[in-house]
PDB file of C-alpha atoms in Angstrom:
ATOM      1  CA  MET B 245      -0.084  -0.266   0.206  1.00  0.00           C
ATOM      2  CA  LEU B 246       1.277   3.142  -0.718  1.00  0.00           C
ATOM      3  CA  LYS B 247       0.332   6.544   1.359  1.00  0.00           C
ATOM      4  CA  ARG B 248      -0.615   8.663  -1.448  1.00  0.00           C
ATOM      5  CA  VAL B 249      -1.275   8.624  -5.085  1.00  0.00           C
ATOM      6  CA  TYR B 250      -1.100  12.110  -7.181  1.00  0.00           C
ATOM      7  CA  ILE B 251      -3.333  11.801  -9.966  1.00  0.00           C
ATOM      8  CA  GLU B 252      -3.011  14.677 -12.612  1.00  0.00           C
ATOM      9  CA  ILE B 253      -6.547  15.396 -14.192  1.00  0.00           C
ATOM     10  CA  THR B 254      -4.781  18.383 -16.064  1.00  0.00           C
ATOM     11  CA  ASN B 255      -1.383  19.651 -16.930  1.00  0.00           C
ATOM     12  CA  VAL B 256      -2.956  23.050 -17.742  1.00  0.00           C
ATOM     13  CA  CYS B 257      -2.990  25.770 -15.655  1.00  0.00           C
ATOM     14  CA  ASN B 258      -3.947  29.743 -15.535  1.00  0.00           C
ATOM     15  CA  LEU B 259      -0.647  30.882 -13.876  1.00  0.00           C
ATOM     16  CA  ALA B 260       3.079  30.944 -14.752  1.00  0.00           C
ATOM     17  CA  CYS B 261       4.593  30.610 -11.004  1.00  0.00           C
ATOM     18  CA  ALA B 262       8.395  31.754 -10.544  1.00  0.00           C
ATOM     19  CA  PHE B 263       8.623  28.284  -8.424  1.00  0.00           C
ATOM     20  CA  CYS B 264       6.879  26.039 -10.807  1.00  0.00           C
ATOM     21  CA  PRO B 265       9.338  24.712 -13.661  1.00  0.00           C
ATOM     22  CA  GLY B 266       6.023  23.744 -16.053  1.00  0.00           C
ATOM     23  CA  THR B 267       5.933  20.874 -18.358  1.00  0.00           C
ATOM     24  CA  ARG B 268       6.689  21.155 -22.012  1.00  0.00           C
ATOM     25  CA  ARG B 269       4.097  17.905 -22.309  1.00  0.00           C
ATOM     26  CA  LYS B 270       0.616  18.585 -24.353  1.00  0.00           C
ATOM     27  CA  ASN B 271      -1.678  20.125 -22.650  1.00  0.00           C
ATOM     28  CA  ALA B 272      -4.772  17.719 -21.687  1.00  0.00           C
ATOM     29  CA  PHE B 273      -7.451  17.440 -19.661  1.00  0.00           C
ATOM     30  CA  MET B 274      -8.397  13.417 -18.276  1.00  0.00           C
ATOM     31  CA  THR B 275     -11.705  12.301 -19.380  1.00  0.00           C
ATOM     32  CA  ALA B 276     -14.236  11.390 -16.629  1.00  0.00           C
ATOM     33  CA  GLU B 277     -14.024   7.261 -18.205  1.00  0.00           C
ATOM     34  CA  ASP B 278      -9.955   7.581 -17.632  1.00  0.00           C
ATOM     35  CA  PHE B 279     -10.378   8.811 -14.423  1.00  0.00           C
ATOM     36  CA  ALA B 280     -12.350   6.047 -13.083  1.00  0.00           C
ATOM     37  CA  LEU B 281     -10.263   3.651 -14.882  1.00  0.00           C
ATOM     38  CA  VAL B 282      -7.727   4.914 -12.911  1.00  0.00           C
ATOM     39  CA  LEU B 283      -9.353   4.537  -9.618  1.00  0.00           C
ATOM     40  CA  ARG B 284     -10.347   1.078 -10.500  1.00  0.00           C
ATOM     41  CA  ARG B 285      -6.642   0.358 -10.978  1.00  0.00           C
ATOM     42  CA  LEU B 286      -5.739   1.895  -7.667  1.00  0.00           C
ATOM     43  CA  ARG B 287      -7.929   0.117  -6.063  1.00  0.00           C
ATOM     44  CA  GLY B 288      -5.890  -1.684  -3.199  1.00  0.00           C
ATOM     45  CA  THR B 289      -2.942   0.391  -3.606  1.00  0.00           C
ATOM     46  CA  THR B 290      -4.275   3.551  -1.595  1.00  0.00           C
ATOM     47  CA  GLU B 291      -7.051   4.941  -0.651  1.00  0.00           C
ATOM     48  CA  HIS B 292      -5.686   8.620  -0.599  1.00  0.00           C
ATOM     49  CA  ILE B 293      -5.548  10.627  -3.946  1.00  0.00           C
ATOM     50  CA  TYR B 294      -3.906  13.948  -4.065  1.00  0.00           C
ATOM     51  CA  LEU B 295      -5.130  15.835  -7.262  1.00  0.00           C
ATOM     52  CA  HIS B 296      -1.488  17.800  -7.870  1.00  0.00           C
ATOM     53  CA  VAL B 297       1.259  17.240 -10.288  1.00  0.00           C
ATOM     54  CA  MET B 298       1.319  20.235 -13.370  1.00  0.00           C
ATOM     55  CA  GLY B 299      -1.781  22.054 -13.626  1.00  0.00           C
ATOM     56  CA  GLU B 300      -4.321  23.514 -12.021  1.00  0.00           C
ATOM     57  CA  PRO B 301      -7.230  21.167 -10.806  1.00  0.00           C
ATOM     58  CA  LEU B 302      -9.875  23.889 -10.316  1.00  0.00           C
ATOM     59  CA  LEU B 303      -9.781  24.487 -14.218  1.00  0.00           C
ATOM     60  CA  HIS B 304     -11.005  21.203 -15.094  1.00  0.00           C
ATOM     61  CA  PRO B 305     -14.634  21.379 -16.642  1.00  0.00           C
ATOM     62  CA  ALA B 306     -15.831  17.923 -15.399  1.00  0.00           C
ATOM     63  CA  LEU B 307     -14.075  18.735 -11.229  1.00  0.00           C
ATOM     64  CA  PRO B 308     -17.845  17.908  -9.723  1.00  0.00           C
ATOM     65  CA  ALA B 309     -17.872  14.749 -11.313  1.00  0.00           C
ATOM     66  CA  LEU B 310     -14.730  13.601 -10.911  1.00  0.00           C
ATOM     67  CA  LEU B 311     -14.775  14.052  -6.914  1.00  0.00           C
ATOM     68  CA  ALA B 312     -17.895  12.007  -7.036  1.00  0.00           C
ATOM     69  CA  LEU B 313     -16.285   9.709  -8.833  1.00  0.00           C
ATOM     70  CA  ALA B 314     -13.626   9.563  -6.397  1.00  0.00           C
ATOM     71  CA  GLY B 315     -15.950   9.259  -3.325  1.00  0.00           C
ATOM     72  CA  GLU B 316     -17.958   6.412  -4.838  1.00  0.00           C
ATOM     73  CA  ALA B 317     -14.554   4.709  -5.029  1.00  0.00           C
ATOM     74  CA  GLY B 318     -13.838   5.277  -1.506  1.00  0.00           C
ATOM     75  CA  CYS B 319     -11.291   7.619  -2.130  1.00  0.00           C
ATOM     76  CA  LYS B 320     -10.056  10.432   0.004  1.00  0.00           C
ATOM     77  CA  VAL B 321      -9.073  13.347  -1.852  1.00  0.00           C
ATOM     78  CA  TYR B 322      -6.611  16.470  -1.073  1.00  0.00           C
ATOM     79  CA  VAL B 323      -6.348  18.839  -3.794  1.00  0.00           C
ATOM     80  CA  THR B 324      -3.692  21.422  -4.129  1.00  0.00           C
ATOM     81  CA  THR B 325      -4.811  24.872  -5.902  1.00  0.00           C
ATOM     82  CA  ASN B 326      -3.397  28.250  -6.525  1.00  0.00           C
ATOM     83  CA  GLY B 327      -6.722  30.017  -5.514  1.00  0.00           C
ATOM     84  CA  THR B 328      -7.619  32.015  -8.140  1.00  0.00           C
ATOM     85  CA  LEU B 329     -10.340  29.976  -8.815  1.00  0.00           C
ATOM     86  CA  LEU B 330     -11.600  29.465  -5.159  1.00  0.00           C
ATOM     87  CA  GLY B 331     -14.574  31.421  -5.610  1.00  0.00           C
ATOM     88  CA  GLU B 332     -16.557  29.669  -8.554  1.00  0.00           C
ATOM     89  CA  LYS B 333     -14.984  26.378  -7.892  1.00  0.00           C
ATOM     90  CA  GLY B 334     -14.885  26.369  -3.862  1.00  0.00           C
ATOM     91  CA  ALA B 335     -18.343  25.380  -3.366  1.00  0.00           C
ATOM     92  CA  ALA B 336     -17.956  22.356  -5.621  1.00  0.00           C
ATOM     93  CA  LEU B 337     -15.230  21.394  -3.319  1.00  0.00           C
ATOM     94  CA  LEU B 338     -16.823  21.333  -0.052  1.00  0.00           C
ATOM     95  CA  SER B 339     -20.292  19.577  -1.429  1.00  0.00           C
ATOM     96  CA  ALA B 340     -18.165  16.522  -2.377  1.00  0.00           C
ATOM     97  CA  PRO B 341     -17.455  14.509   0.976  1.00  0.00           C
ATOM     98  CA  ALA B 342     -14.758  12.568  -0.483  1.00  0.00           C
ATOM     99  CA  VAL B 343     -12.284  16.376  -0.323  1.00  0.00           C
ATOM    100  CA  LYS B 344     -10.454  15.885   3.214  1.00  0.00           C
ATOM    101  CA  LYS B 345      -7.820  18.707   2.526  1.00  0.00           C
ATOM    102  CA  VAL B 346      -7.619  21.381   0.092  1.00  0.00           C
ATOM    103  CA  SER B 347      -4.022  23.469   0.120  1.00  0.00           C
ATOM    104  CA  VAL B 348      -3.665  26.686  -1.561  1.00  0.00           C
ATOM    105  CA  SER B 349      -0.289  27.719  -2.514  1.00  0.00           C
ATOM    106  CA  LEU B 350      -0.240  31.474  -1.561  1.00  0.00           C
ATOM    107  CA  HIS B 351       3.676  31.652  -2.981  1.00  0.00           C
ATOM    108  CA  SER B 352       1.868  31.608  -6.624  1.00  0.00           C
ATOM    109  CA  MET B 353       0.678  34.839  -6.405  1.00  0.00           C
ATOM    110  CA  GLU B 354       4.110  36.417  -5.634  1.00  0.00           C
ATOM    111  CA  GLY B 355       5.717  34.253  -8.496  1.00  0.00           C
ATOM    112  CA  ASN B 356       3.056  36.059 -10.961  1.00  0.00           C
ATOM    113  CA  GLY B 357       3.825  39.629  -9.850  1.00  0.00           C
ATOM    114  CA  VAL B 358       0.039  40.061  -8.975  1.00  0.00           C
ATOM    115  CA  ALA B 359      -0.758  43.797  -7.897  1.00  0.00           C
ATOM    116  CA  ALA B 360      -4.642  43.268  -6.324  1.00  0.00           C
ATOM    117  CA  LEU B 361      -2.996  41.202  -3.782  1.00  0.00           C
ATOM    118  CA  THR B 362      -5.738  41.714  -0.777  1.00  0.00           C
ATOM    119  CA  GLY B 363      -8.630  40.971  -3.341  1.00  0.00           C
ATOM    120  CA  TYR B 364      -7.235  37.048  -3.489  1.00  0.00           C
ATOM    121  CA  LEU B 365      -6.199  36.980  -0.447  1.00  0.00           C
ATOM    122  CA  GLU B 366     -10.087  37.843   0.921  1.00  0.00           C
ATOM    123  CA  SER B 367     -11.212  35.454  -1.541  1.00  0.00           C
ATOM    124  CA  VAL B 368      -8.783  32.604  -0.266  1.00  0.00           C
ATOM    125  CA  TRP B 369      -9.719  33.410   3.467  1.00  0.00           C
ATOM    126  CA  SER B 370     -13.584  33.671   2.558  1.00  0.00           C
ATOM    127  CA  PHE B 371     -13.054  29.773   1.685  1.00  0.00           C
ATOM    128  CA  ALA B 372     -10.890  28.957   4.213  1.00  0.00           C
ATOM    129  CA  GLU B 373     -13.732  30.068   7.088  1.00  0.00           C
ATOM    130  CA  ARG B 374     -16.050  27.830   4.773  1.00  0.00           C
ATOM    131  CA  ALA B 375     -13.917  24.950   4.694  1.00  0.00           C
ATOM    132  CA  SER B 376     -13.022  25.043   8.252  1.00  0.00           C
ATOM    133  CA  ALA B 377     -16.808  25.420   8.902  1.00  0.00           C
ATOM    134  CA  ALA B 378     -17.403  22.297   6.881  1.00  0.00           C
ATOM    135  CA  GLY B 379     -14.847  20.234   8.851  1.00  0.00           C
ATOM    136  CA  CYS B 380     -12.454  20.134   5.597  1.00  0.00           C
ATOM    137  CA  ILE B 381      -8.864  21.023   6.259  1.00  0.00           C
ATOM    138  CA  CYS B 382      -7.441  23.699   4.844  1.00  0.00           C
ATOM    139  CA  ALA B 383      -3.923  24.394   4.406  1.00  0.00           C
ATOM    140  CA  LEU B 384      -2.330  28.270   3.220  1.00  0.00           C
ATOM    141  CA  ARG B 385       0.992  27.215   1.760  1.00  0.00           C
ATOM    142  CA  LEU B 386       3.623  29.678   1.920  1.00  0.00           C
ATOM    143  CA  TRP B 387       6.577  27.141   0.053  1.00  0.00           C
ATOM    144  CA  ASN B 388       9.048  30.031  -1.167  1.00  0.00           C
ATOM    145  CA  LEU B 389      11.578  30.623   1.952  1.00  0.00           C
ATOM    146  CA  GLY B 390      14.619  31.177  -0.048  1.00  0.00           C
ATOM    147  CA  GLY B 391      13.068  32.261  -3.457  1.00  0.00           C
ATOM    148  CA  ALA B 392      10.550  34.614  -4.510  1.00  0.00           C
ATOM    149  CA  GLU B 393       9.202  35.930  -0.912  1.00  0.00           C
ATOM    150  CA  GLU B 394       9.887  39.706  -0.839  1.00  0.00           C
ATOM    151  CA  ARG B 395       5.515  39.752  -0.267  1.00  0.00           C
ATOM    152  CA  ASN B 396       5.370  37.135   2.392  1.00  0.00           C
ATOM    153  CA  GLY B 397       5.238  40.356   4.568  1.00  0.00           C
ATOM    154  CA  GLU B 398       2.002  41.171   3.461  1.00  0.00           C
ATOM    155  CA  ILE B 399       0.465  38.352   3.288  1.00  0.00           C
ATOM    156  CA  LEU B 400       1.234  37.600   7.031  1.00  0.00           C
ATOM    157  CA  SER B 401       0.059  41.247   7.904  1.00  0.00           C
ATOM    158  CA  PHE B 402      -3.386  40.049   5.851  1.00  0.00           C
ATOM    159  CA  LEU B 403      -3.471  37.061   8.023  1.00  0.00           C
ATOM    160  CA  GLU B 404      -2.797  38.705  11.379  1.00  0.00           C
ATOM    161  CA  GLY B 405      -5.416  40.896  10.620  1.00  0.00           C
ATOM    162  CA  LYS B 406      -7.952  38.231  10.372  1.00  0.00           C
ATOM    163  CA  LEU B 407      -6.963  36.386  13.527  1.00  0.00           C
ATOM    164  CA  GLY B 408      -5.915  39.255  15.833  1.00  0.00           C
ATOM    165  CA  ALA B 409      -2.531  37.999  16.508  1.00  0.00           C
ATOM    166  CA  HIS B 410       0.740  37.066  14.218  1.00  0.00           C
ATOM    167  CA  PRO B 411       0.159  33.582  12.861  1.00  0.00           C
ATOM    168  CA  LEU B 412       4.059  33.079  13.467  1.00  0.00           C
ATOM    169  CA  ASP B 413       3.229  33.630  17.104  1.00  0.00           C
ATOM    170  CA  LEU B 414       0.215  31.031  17.025  1.00  0.00           C
ATOM    171  CA  PRO B 415       0.518  27.055  18.001  1.00  0.00           C
ATOM    172  CA  GLN B 416       2.852  24.788  16.208  1.00  0.00           C
ATOM    173  CA  PRO B 417       1.219  21.327  15.773  1.00  0.00           C
ATOM    174  CA  ARG B 418       4.236  20.551  14.064  1.00  0.00           C
ATOM    175  CA  ARG B 419       7.605  22.140  12.396  1.00  0.00           C
ATOM    176  CA  GLY B 420       6.549  24.561   9.407  1.00  0.00           C
ATOM    177  CA  SER B 421       2.830  24.290  10.605  1.00  0.00           C
ATOM    178  CA  TRP B 422       0.915  27.045  12.322  1.00  0.00           C
ATOM    179  CA  ARG B 423      -2.497  26.361  13.779  1.00  0.00           C
ATOM    180  CA  LEU B 424      -5.080  29.450  12.579  1.00  0.00           C
ATOM    181  CA  GLY B 425      -8.349  27.861  13.341  1.00  0.00           C
ATOM    182  CA  GLU B 426     -10.413  24.508  13.228  1.00  0.00           C
ATOM    183  CA  GLY B 427      -8.863  22.732  10.628  1.00  0.00           C
ATOM    184  CA  LEU B 428      -6.923  25.845   9.071  1.00  0.00           C
ATOM    185  CA  TYR B 429      -3.132  25.987   8.951  1.00  0.00           C
ATOM    186  CA  LEU B 430      -0.273  28.092   7.356  1.00  0.00           C
ATOM    187  CA  GLU B 431       2.221  25.991   6.532  1.00  0.00           C
ATOM    188  CA  GLN B 432       6.071  27.166   5.542  1.00  0.00           C
ATOM    189  CA  ALA B 433       8.832  25.764   3.618  1.00  0.00           C
ATOM    190  CA  GLU B 434      12.340  26.424   1.831  1.00  0.00           C
ATOM    191  CA  GLN B 435      12.015  26.393  -1.889  1.00  0.00           C
ATOM    192  CA  PHE B 436      13.719  23.766  -3.350  1.00  0.00           C
ATOM    193  CA  ASP B 437      15.144  22.667  -6.261  1.00  0.00           C
ATOM    194  CA  TRP B 438      13.009  20.698  -8.887  1.00  0.00           C
ATOM    195  CA  PRO B 439      14.745  17.502 -10.640  1.00  0.00           C
ATOM    196  CA  ASP B 440      15.978  17.824 -13.927  1.00  0.00           C
ATOM    197  CA  LEU B 441      18.168  15.973 -16.292  1.00  0.00           C
ATOM    198  CA  GLY B 442      20.271  18.832 -17.007  1.00  0.00           C
ATOM    199  CA  ALA B 443      20.953  19.702 -13.486  1.00  0.00           C
ATOM    200  CA  ALA B 444      24.269  18.735 -11.475  1.00  0.00           C
ATOM    201  CA  ALA B 445      24.189  15.304  -9.891  1.00  0.00           C
ATOM    202  CA  ARG B 446      23.604  15.323  -6.352  1.00  0.00           C
ATOM    203  CA  GLU B 447      24.294  13.098  -3.341  1.00  0.00           C
ATOM    204  CA  THR B 448      21.054  11.760  -2.817  1.00  0.00           C
ATOM    205  CA  ARG B 449      20.833   8.384  -1.301  1.00  0.00           C
ATOM    206  CA  PHE B 450      17.035   8.030  -0.234  1.00  0.00           C
ATOM    207  CA  CYS B 451      13.729   9.015  -1.145  1.00  0.00           C
ATOM    208  CA  LEU B 452      10.150   8.152  -0.254  1.00  0.00           C
ATOM    209  CA  ALA B 453       9.101   7.237  -4.096  1.00  0.00           C
ATOM    210  CA  LEU B 454       7.664   3.780  -4.706  1.00  0.00           C
ATOM    211  CA  ARG B 455       7.529   3.371  -0.953  1.00  0.00           C
ATOM    212  CA  ASP B 456       5.040   6.197   0.390  1.00  0.00           C
ATOM    213  CA  GLN B 457       3.875   7.424  -3.445  1.00  0.00           C
ATOM    214  CA  ALA B 458       3.717   7.453  -7.026  1.00  0.00           C
ATOM    215  CA  ALA B 459       2.117   9.595  -9.686  1.00  0.00           C
ATOM    216  CA  VAL B 460      -0.095   9.335 -12.376  1.00  0.00           C
ATOM    217  CA  LEU B 461       0.178  11.775 -15.108  1.00  0.00           C
ATOM    218  CA  VAL B 462      -2.735  12.764 -17.247  1.00  0.00           C
ATOM    219  CA  ASP B 463      -2.105  10.797 -19.705  1.00  0.00           C
ATOM    220  CA  GLY B 464      -2.076   7.418 -17.853  1.00  0.00           C
ATOM    221  CA  THR B 465       1.679   7.688 -17.116  1.00  0.00           C
ATOM    222  CA  VAL B 466       2.645   6.165 -13.860  1.00  0.00           C
ATOM    223  CA  VAL B 467       5.986   8.198 -12.381  1.00  0.00           C
ATOM    224  CA  PRO B 468       7.433   7.334  -9.042  1.00  0.00           C
ATOM    225  CA  CYS B 469       6.693  10.658  -7.632  1.00  0.00           C
ATOM    226  CA  CYS B 470       4.697  13.935  -8.129  1.00  0.00           C
ATOM    227  CA  LEU B 471       8.011  16.130  -9.133  1.00  0.00           C
ATOM    228  CA  ASP B 472       8.759  14.021 -11.991  1.00  0.00           C
ATOM    229  CA  HIS B 473       6.657  16.795 -14.120  1.00  0.00           C
ATOM    230  CA  GLU B 474       8.025  15.543 -17.552  1.00  0.00           C
ATOM    231  CA  GLY B 475       7.169  12.046 -17.467  1.00  0.00           C
ATOM    232  CA  ASP B 476      11.207  11.416 -17.206  1.00  0.00           C
ATOM    233  CA  ILE B 477      10.847   7.992 -15.513  1.00  0.00           C
ATOM    234  CA  PRO B 478       7.667   6.321 -17.003  1.00  0.00           C
ATOM    235  CA  LEU B 479       6.938   2.912 -15.337  1.00  0.00           C
ATOM    236  CA  GLY B 480       4.143   1.815 -17.211  1.00  0.00           C
ATOM    237  CA  ASN B 481       0.571   3.282 -18.193  1.00  0.00           C
ATOM    238  CA  LEU B 482      -2.275   2.955 -15.791  1.00  0.00           C
ATOM    239  CA  PHE B 483      -4.783   3.127 -18.928  1.00  0.00           C
ATOM    240  CA  ALA B 484      -3.300  -0.452 -20.211  1.00  0.00           C
ATOM    241  CA  THR B 485      -1.901  -1.982 -17.087  1.00  0.00           C
ATOM    242  CA  PRO B 486      -2.931  -2.577 -13.881  1.00  0.00           C
ATOM    243  CA  MET B 487      -0.993  -0.840 -10.806  1.00  0.00           C
ATOM    244  CA  ASP B 488       0.479  -3.979  -9.090  1.00  0.00           C
ATOM    245  CA  GLU B 489       2.194  -4.743 -12.532  1.00  0.00           C
ATOM    246  CA  ILE B 490       3.453  -1.728 -13.005  1.00  0.00           C
ATOM    247  CA  LEU B 491       5.218  -1.461  -9.386  1.00  0.00           C
ATOM    248  CA  ALA B 492       6.440  -4.933  -9.837  1.00  0.00           C
ATOM    249  CA  SER B 493       8.278  -3.578 -13.287  1.00  0.00           C
ATOM    250  CA  PRO B 494      11.677  -4.090 -13.737  1.00  0.00           C
ATOM    251  CA  ARG B 495      12.384  -0.712 -13.560  1.00  0.00           C
ATOM    252  CA  ALA B 496      10.337  -0.038 -10.685  1.00  0.00           C
ATOM    253  CA  ARG B 497      12.094  -2.717  -8.369  1.00  0.00           C
ATOM    254  CA  ALA B 498      15.428  -1.486  -9.508  1.00  0.00           C
ATOM    255  CA  LEU B 499      14.281   2.028  -8.619  1.00  0.00           C
ATOM    256  CA  TYR B 500      13.172   0.849  -4.867  1.00  0.00           C
ATOM    257  CA  GLU B 501      15.881  -1.207  -4.209  1.00  0.00           C
ATOM    258  CA  GLY B 502      18.560   1.659  -5.445  1.00  0.00           C
ATOM    259  CA  PHE B 503      16.901   4.069  -2.953  1.00  0.00           C
ATOM    260  CA  SER B 504      17.038   0.899  -0.256  1.00  0.00           C
ATOM    261  CA  GLN B 505      21.012   0.842  -1.162  1.00  0.00           C
ATOM    262  CA  GLY B 506      21.710   4.450  -1.363  1.00  0.00           C
ATOM    263  CA  LYS B 507      22.670   4.389  -4.942  1.00  0.00           C
ATOM    264  CA  PRO B 508      19.158   5.851  -6.756  1.00  0.00           C
ATOM    265  CA  ALA B 509      19.158   4.023 -10.176  1.00  0.00           C
ATOM    266  CA  GLU B 510      17.751   6.778 -12.207  1.00  0.00           C
ATOM    267  CA  GLU B 511      19.761   9.915 -13.413  1.00  0.00           C
ATOM    268  CA  LEU B 512      17.000  12.220 -12.785  1.00  0.00           C
ATOM    269  CA  CYS B 513      16.530  10.987  -9.096  1.00  0.00           C
ATOM    270  CA  ARG B 514      20.355  12.245  -8.779  1.00  0.00           C
ATOM    271  CA  ARG B 515      19.370  15.586  -9.886  1.00  0.00           C
ATOM    272  CA  CYS B 516      16.815  16.291  -7.548  1.00  0.00           C
ATOM    273  CA  GLY B 517      16.903  18.998  -4.670  1.00  0.00           C
ATOM    274  CA  PHE B 518      13.811  18.060  -2.926  1.00  0.00           C
ATOM    275  CA  ALA B 519      15.277  14.396  -2.194  1.00  0.00           C
ATOM    276  CA  GLU B 520      18.070  15.866  -0.087  1.00  0.00           C
ATOM    277  CA  ARG B 521      15.954  16.579   2.487  1.00  0.00           C
ATOM    278  CA  PHE B 522      15.682  12.548   3.413  1.00  0.00           C
ATOM    279  CA  GLY B 523      19.396  12.861   3.998  1.00  0.00           C
TER     280      GLY B 523
END
């Protein structure tokens, strides 16, 4: 069993963030039929699906139908969004019993040079309050420390105005997370270097790829983690092959065993800044 599987229901985004490498793959939206097939082929592999790799999931025109399919499959759904569409799509998230957590990447606004930050934050905060009342966890993310963080002060001041206290002075249930309210959190983390075959090799020794997680790209391609944004390590295609067969393939096993021995089997994994966090 994997702790989570990321499903890319679309690789289309309405922003171009400084933090995000984007993708050269063809723009696409996963059909409801293909999404249902993915859910069937993941049965027995995980109960937790994350609608996030590349793209903005709230752009998907059939989002309510996909959330309903996930609920029927008994999946718990976690959504990561840049937050720009929460005003019009937030209700769809909160009306879907399968949705357990929504993470909003507040740092996306800085990377796009947005001038009207307050209007965006008001919309996100309105959603966060409704999520809290509905019992849905909402995490407000600032994953840009060491990167494009010039306006973090404005964001934190906005939150202080809503909370009556500086958010970083509030209780910390865990490192990098502050509890703002019932089911509402602020999360901060350092910016990391995305894996890139053109980057210099690093001393990566271990990763949780294929131990805790895997990802399914919009065309059905299974990759070992949510950071393989170009599908550089294709392990198989879930539209054609069951997940257990893909995970048992020679390439997947070599990747898993390589990390067990501290010797990454894939070039991309030796060029990943995030994996350095695992030591």
